[in-house]
Short mmCIF file of C-alpha atoms in Angstrom, two decimals:
data_model
loop_
_atom_site.label_atom_id
_atom_site.label_comp_id
_atom_site.label_asym_id
_atom_site.label_seq_id
_atom_site.Cartn_x
_atom_site.Cartn_y
_atom_site.Cartn_z
CA MET A 80 9.92 -4.37 -22.57
CA ALA A 81 10.48 -1.81 -19.55
CA SER A 82 11.78 1.51 -19.96
CA LYS A 83 15.16 2.71 -19.05
CA ALA A 84 13.58 4.43 -16.45
CA SER A 85 11.66 2.06 -14.90
CA GLU A 86 15.63 0.06 -13.87
CA GLU A 87 16.11 2.54 -11.12
CA LEU A 88 14.09 1.28 -8.67
CA GLY A 89 15.18 -1.67 -9.06
CA ASN A 90 19.48 -0.30 -8.61
CA LEU A 91 17.50 1.20 -5.37
CA TYR A 92 16.75 -1.45 -4.13
CA LYS A 93 18.82 -3.76 -5.28
CA SER A 94 21.42 -0.75 -2.95
CA TRP A 95 19.59 -1.77 0.15
CA VAL A 96 19.43 -5.15 0.27
CA ALA A 97 23.40 -4.71 -0.91
CA GLU A 98 23.87 -2.48 2.12
CA MET A 99 21.93 -5.08 4.35
CA THR A 100 23.68 -7.70 3.52
CA LYS A 101 27.26 -6.43 3.70
CA ASN A 102 25.97 -5.61 7.47
CA PRO A 103 24.27 -7.76 9.26
CA ASP A 104 23.78 -6.78 12.04
CA MET A 105 22.05 -3.92 10.87
CA GLY A 106 19.59 -2.03 13.86
CA LEU A 107 16.49 -0.83 13.10
CA ASP A 108 17.14 2.72 13.42
CA GLU A 109 19.00 1.89 10.44
CA ILE A 110 16.61 0.15 8.87
CA ARG A 111 14.54 2.98 9.12
CA ASP A 112 17.16 5.43 7.58
CA LEU A 113 18.31 3.16 4.49
CA PHE A 114 14.00 2.69 4.11
CA SER A 115 13.18 6.75 4.37
CA HIS A 116 14.67 7.35 0.94
CA TRP A 117 11.80 5.30 -1.07
CA GLY A 118 10.38 8.95 -1.76
CA ASP A 119 13.56 9.66 -3.38
CA VAL A 120 12.58 8.55 -6.52
CA THR A 121 9.67 9.97 -6.92
CA VAL A 122 8.94 13.53 -8.77
CA ASP A 123 7.33 15.35 -7.19
CA PRO A 124 4.07 16.32 -8.72
CA SER A 125 3.03 19.79 -9.40
CA GLY A 126 0.61 22.02 -7.52
CA VAL A 127 -0.08 19.32 -4.21
CA ASP A 128 -0.02 20.56 -1.02
CA TYR A 129 0.73 19.09 2.51
CA VAL A 130 -1.18 18.94 5.32
CA GLU A 131 -0.13 17.25 9.03
CA VAL A 132 -3.66 16.77 10.80
CA ASP A 133 -4.08 14.47 13.87
CA ALA A 134 -6.79 11.44 12.47
CA GLY A 135 -8.61 11.14 16.06
CA GLY A 136 -5.51 10.28 17.76
CA VAL A 137 -2.88 9.37 14.68
CA PRO A 138 -1.09 11.23 12.22
CA ALA A 139 -1.80 12.22 9.74
CA MET A 140 -0.73 14.27 6.39
CA TRP A 141 -3.65 16.20 3.53
CA ALA A 142 -2.04 15.44 -0.26
CA ILE A 143 -4.21 17.82 -1.50
CA PRO A 144 -4.14 18.54 -5.53
CA LYS A 145 -4.58 22.54 -6.48
CA GLY A 146 -8.92 22.83 -8.04
CA CYS A 147 -9.45 18.74 -6.55
CA VAL A 148 -12.81 18.58 -4.93
CA TRP A 149 -13.45 18.06 -1.06
CA ASP A 150 -15.97 15.79 -0.74
CA ARG A 151 -14.28 12.84 -2.11
CA ALA A 152 -11.41 11.30 -0.33
CA LEU A 153 -8.75 8.47 -1.01
CA LEU A 154 -7.83 6.81 2.65
CA CYS A 155 -3.91 5.86 2.16
CA SER A 156 -1.53 3.33 4.04
CA HIS A 157 2.16 3.25 3.66
CA GLY A 158 3.85 0.06 2.52
CA GLY A 159 6.91 -1.65 4.71
CA GLY A 160 6.08 -4.37 6.00
CA TYR A 161 4.51 -2.82 8.84
CA VAL A 162 8.03 -1.82 9.57
CA VAL A 163 9.87 0.90 7.97
CA GLY A 164 8.33 3.72 6.05
CA SER A 165 6.00 6.71 6.75
CA MET A 166 3.66 9.26 5.57
CA TYR A 167 6.42 11.08 4.76
CA THR A 168 8.74 8.26 2.20
CA HIS A 169 5.14 7.83 0.61
CA ARG A 170 3.49 11.45 0.76
CA LYS A 171 5.13 12.54 -3.20
CA LEU A 172 3.57 9.04 -4.57
CA PHE A 173 0.17 9.30 -2.95
CA GLY A 174 -0.03 12.82 -3.74
CA HIS A 175 0.00 11.83 -7.92
CA ILE A 176 -2.64 9.37 -7.00
CA ALA A 177 -5.27 12.64 -5.67
CA LYS A 178 -3.91 14.29 -8.08
CA ALA A 179 -5.05 11.85 -10.63
CA VAL A 180 -7.86 11.11 -9.17
CA GLY A 181 -9.21 15.07 -8.23
CA CYS A 182 -9.35 14.64 -4.46
CA ARG A 183 -7.24 14.96 -1.65
CA ALA A 184 -6.28 11.98 -0.10
CA LEU A 185 -5.35 11.74 3.48
CA ILE A 186 -1.82 9.39 3.92
CA VAL A 187 -1.93 7.37 7.56
CA ASP A 188 1.06 7.31 10.09
CA TYR A 189 0.08 3.99 11.33
CA ARG A 190 2.13 2.67 14.02
CA ARG A 191 4.72 0.20 12.91
CA ALA A 192 6.52 -3.10 14.29
CA PRO A 193 8.08 -4.07 16.02
CA GLU A 194 6.49 -1.56 18.59
CA SER A 195 2.44 -1.86 17.95
CA ILE A 196 2.78 -5.94 16.68
CA HIS A 197 -0.90 -6.79 15.06
CA PRO A 198 -3.57 -5.48 15.28
CA GLY A 199 -2.16 -1.87 15.89
CA PRO A 200 -1.99 -1.30 12.34
CA VAL A 201 -5.21 -1.90 10.99
CA ASN A 202 -6.37 -0.46 14.04
CA ASP A 203 -5.10 2.81 13.23
CA MET A 204 -6.48 2.13 9.99
CA VAL A 205 -9.82 1.50 11.01
CA THR A 206 -9.35 4.95 13.31
CA ALA A 207 -8.48 7.38 10.41
CA TYR A 208 -11.13 5.83 8.30
CA ARG A 209 -13.72 6.55 11.29
CA TRP A 210 -12.63 9.91 11.72
CA LEU A 211 -13.15 10.93 8.59
CA ILE A 212 -16.50 9.77 8.26
CA GLU A 213 -17.25 10.95 11.82
CA GLN A 214 -15.27 14.24 12.25
CA ALA A 215 -14.15 15.14 8.62
CA ALA A 216 -17.84 13.99 7.54
CA LEU A 217 -17.70 12.52 4.67
CA LYS A 218 -19.55 9.44 3.62
CA PRO A 219 -18.09 6.28 3.25
CA GLU A 220 -19.62 6.45 -0.03
CA HIS A 221 -17.30 8.92 -1.51
CA ILE A 222 -14.30 6.94 -0.20
CA ALA A 223 -11.80 4.88 -1.74
CA LEU A 224 -8.40 3.34 -0.05
CA THR A 225 -5.40 2.98 -1.39
CA GLY A 226 -2.35 1.67 -0.38
CA ASP A 227 1.38 -0.37 -1.76
CA SER A 228 3.22 -3.53 -0.34
CA ALA A 229 1.76 -3.88 3.57
CA GLY A 230 -0.20 -0.58 3.16
CA GLY A 231 -1.90 -2.53 -0.15
CA ALA A 232 -2.65 -5.52 2.67
CA LEU A 233 -4.17 -2.57 5.30
CA ALA A 234 -6.30 -1.21 2.56
CA ILE A 235 -7.61 -4.74 2.08
CA THR A 236 -8.11 -5.55 6.00
CA THR A 237 -8.85 -1.69 6.78
CA ILE A 238 -12.08 -2.62 5.46
CA ALA A 239 -13.11 -5.94 6.89
CA ALA A 240 -12.21 -4.88 10.62
CA ALA A 241 -14.04 -2.15 9.57
CA LYS A 242 -16.83 -4.48 8.99
CA GLU A 243 -16.79 -5.98 12.18
CA GLN A 244 -17.17 -2.04 14.18
CA GLY A 245 -20.23 -2.13 12.10
CA LEU A 246 -19.11 1.14 9.80
CA PRO A 247 -20.04 1.24 6.52
CA ILE A 248 -17.49 0.01 3.84
CA PRO A 249 -15.42 2.52 1.88
CA ALA A 250 -16.92 2.70 -2.24
CA ALA A 251 -13.78 1.22 -3.52
CA THR A 252 -9.68 -0.07 -2.62
CA MET A 253 -7.43 -0.23 -4.71
CA PRO A 254 -3.94 -1.89 -3.33
CA MET A 255 -1.03 -1.53 -4.57
CA SER A 256 1.71 -5.27 -4.81
CA PRO A 257 0.04 -5.78 -1.36
CA TRP A 258 1.78 -8.21 0.71
CA ALA A 259 0.53 -10.93 3.03
CA GLY A 260 2.53 -10.62 6.18
CA LEU A 261 4.31 -13.81 7.13
CA ASP A 262 3.40 -15.95 4.28
CA THR A 263 5.51 -17.62 1.89
CA SER A 264 2.99 -19.84 0.63
CA GLY A 265 3.34 -17.98 -3.32
CA SER A 266 4.81 -19.85 -5.57
CA THR A 267 6.35 -16.76 -6.98
CA TYR A 268 9.03 -17.00 -4.10
CA ASP A 269 9.93 -19.17 -6.11
CA THR A 270 9.70 -18.63 -10.05
CA ASN A 271 9.91 -14.36 -9.25
CA ALA A 272 13.17 -14.90 -6.60
CA ASP A 273 15.89 -14.13 -9.71
CA LYS A 274 13.54 -10.89 -10.64
CA ASP A 275 12.38 -9.56 -7.82
CA ALA A 276 14.98 -6.76 -6.23
CA LEU A 277 14.01 -6.92 -3.17
CA VAL A 278 11.07 -9.14 -1.57
CA SER A 279 12.38 -11.90 -0.45
CA ARG A 280 11.43 -15.22 1.97
CA ASP A 281 14.18 -13.43 3.62
CA THR A 282 13.36 -10.55 3.43
CA THR A 283 9.39 -10.87 4.48
CA ASN A 284 10.04 -13.58 7.53
CA ASN A 285 12.02 -11.07 9.27
CA LEU A 286 9.65 -7.95 9.01
CA GLY A 287 6.97 -10.46 8.86
CA SER A 288 8.50 -12.05 11.95
CA LEU A 289 8.40 -8.35 13.80
CA PHE A 290 4.68 -7.36 12.45
CA ILE A 291 2.78 -11.18 13.79
CA GLY A 292 4.77 -10.75 17.32
CA THR A 293 4.85 -14.36 19.53
CA SER A 294 1.92 -13.95 19.85
CA ASN A 295 -0.19 -13.83 17.20
CA ASP A 296 -1.85 -16.10 14.65
CA PRO A 297 0.10 -15.44 10.96
CA HIS A 298 -3.15 -16.57 8.90
CA ASN A 299 -5.47 -14.49 11.52
CA PRO A 300 -7.74 -12.45 8.70
CA LEU A 301 -6.97 -8.83 9.65
CA ALA A 302 -3.04 -9.64 9.00
CA ASN A 303 -2.85 -11.55 6.41
CA PRO A 304 -5.33 -11.29 2.76
CA LEU A 305 -5.21 -14.38 1.94
CA TYR A 306 -7.95 -15.64 4.79
CA THR A 307 -10.12 -12.27 4.95
CA ASP A 308 -13.58 -12.91 4.65
CA TYR A 309 -14.08 -11.00 1.21
CA SER A 310 -18.39 -10.52 1.49
CA GLY A 311 -19.80 -7.65 1.04
CA PHE A 312 -16.27 -5.94 0.47
CA PRO A 313 -16.44 -3.22 -2.29
CA PRO A 314 -15.27 -3.30 -5.88
CA MET A 315 -11.24 -4.13 -5.75
CA TYR A 316 -8.17 -3.38 -8.28
CA VAL A 317 -5.00 -4.46 -7.38
CA THR A 318 -2.00 -3.77 -9.33
CA VAL A 319 0.86 -5.40 -9.47
CA GLY A 320 4.35 -6.15 -11.61
CA ASP A 321 5.02 -9.32 -13.11
CA HIS A 322 8.85 -10.13 -11.56
CA GLU A 323 7.06 -9.88 -8.10
CA THR A 324 7.32 -12.17 -6.11
CA LEU A 325 4.24 -11.46 -4.38
CA LEU A 326 2.67 -11.57 -7.86
CA ASP A 327 0.89 -14.94 -6.65
CA ASP A 328 -0.18 -13.09 -3.53
CA SER A 329 -2.31 -10.80 -5.44
CA VAL A 330 -3.15 -12.84 -8.10
CA ARG A 331 -4.97 -15.41 -4.76
CA ILE A 332 -6.19 -11.66 -3.49
CA VAL A 333 -8.59 -11.25 -6.43
CA ASP A 334 -9.48 -14.62 -6.70
CA ARG A 335 -10.99 -15.53 -3.89
CA ALA A 336 -12.06 -11.93 -3.73
CA GLN A 337 -14.07 -13.14 -7.41
CA LYS A 338 -15.45 -15.74 -5.26
CA ALA A 339 -16.98 -14.06 -2.50
CA GLY A 340 -18.70 -12.54 -5.85
CA VAL A 341 -16.60 -8.55 -5.45
CA ASP A 342 -16.05 -6.86 -8.29
CA ALA A 343 -12.18 -7.51 -8.30
CA GLN A 344 -9.64 -7.43 -11.33
CA ILE A 345 -5.93 -7.77 -11.45
CA LYS A 346 -3.46 -5.07 -13.60
CA LYS A 347 -0.23 -7.19 -14.08
CA SER A 348 2.71 -5.01 -15.01
CA HIS A 349 5.37 -6.15 -17.52
CA GLU A 350 9.14 -6.99 -15.87
CA MET A 351 7.81 -3.88 -13.31
CA GLN A 352 8.91 -4.16 -10.06
CA HIS A 353 7.71 -4.02 -5.95
CA VAL A 354 5.31 -0.75 -6.15
CA PHE A 355 6.98 0.48 -9.73
CA GLN A 356 4.09 4.05 -9.05
CA PHE A 357 6.44 5.11 -7.15
CA LEU A 358 8.35 5.87 -10.11
CA ALA A 359 5.56 8.38 -10.68
CA GLY A 360 6.80 11.29 -12.92
CA ARG A 361 9.33 9.08 -14.11
CA ALA A 362 8.45 6.34 -15.87
CA PRO A 363 6.41 6.17 -18.20
CA GLU A 364 5.13 2.34 -16.89
CA ALA A 365 3.95 4.06 -12.90
CA ASP A 366 2.57 7.47 -14.33
CA ALA A 367 -0.50 5.31 -17.11
CA SER A 368 -0.36 3.08 -14.22
CA ILE A 369 -1.87 6.02 -11.72
CA GLN A 370 -3.88 6.38 -14.82
CA GLU A 371 -5.82 4.09 -14.86
CA MET A 372 -6.45 3.71 -11.15
CA ALA A 373 -8.14 7.34 -11.41
CA ARG A 374 -10.48 6.31 -14.31
CA TRP A 375 -11.48 2.86 -12.58
CA VAL A 376 -11.91 5.19 -9.05
CA ARG A 377 -13.18 7.66 -10.26
CA PRO A 378 -16.84 6.72 -11.33
CA LYS A 379 -16.88 4.88 -7.93
CA LEU A 380 -16.72 7.71 -6.27
CA GLY A 381 -19.26 9.67 -7.85
CA LEU A 382 -16.25 11.41 -10.04
CA SER A 383 -17.18 12.38 -14.07
#
């Protein structure tokens, strides 16, 4: 049975949906303000400092745990359907993950839709990845990617785009509840419709159409990880809640990666909502998941 503390995230999501249902003409600025409270449910991790930087022209923020190693890093992409969310809403979540791993985390504030439709977000992430290698002097085998929801997709598509540009691949990637953009073909959009407190076909259609725009293909492999070419990918560890409408997307992504020869694993957490790791420091399920992610990725980064 899920912990009592885990209900807090579902309650937050339900409050957002209620606000947007009550005001169907809610403007984009109001929606972004609503989602700016995403990190309110996350306990601030102790012993983590935050420093804003320019990552090759892209705004970003270092999360730096006390006593961490400096020659390894996580490259982090925030969720929010490519439309909402920011490095500020997600700094505590990624701070917890960085602290568990024991290295710095670069949280990228990529340009969001509709101001910057596809491929704007993935291009910004590749720019930040290139900056880590060329300016921060990190070896690609000492970099792992992670992200949630749309950021979980970016933790995949950034690698595909980097490959296309001739960049070396990173050590690993850890997508949390990856989102397939403007794609509602997953079976759990139906079977989990009454369990997921946030993501529905309407949510995906509304945000996905802003991200894809009027001229892009929603099946583009750099916009939809269900169509990404996984050949040559590093090891992948996907986490997802089994109450999510996006559960089937995660399952199919891992299956596609495995068929391409990738060491890909999936961890489904019982009765958990979308990106339940936001409850870090508050719910045991979130803390356990982050520790599992850290144990999985540390050897990939060459950390004992």
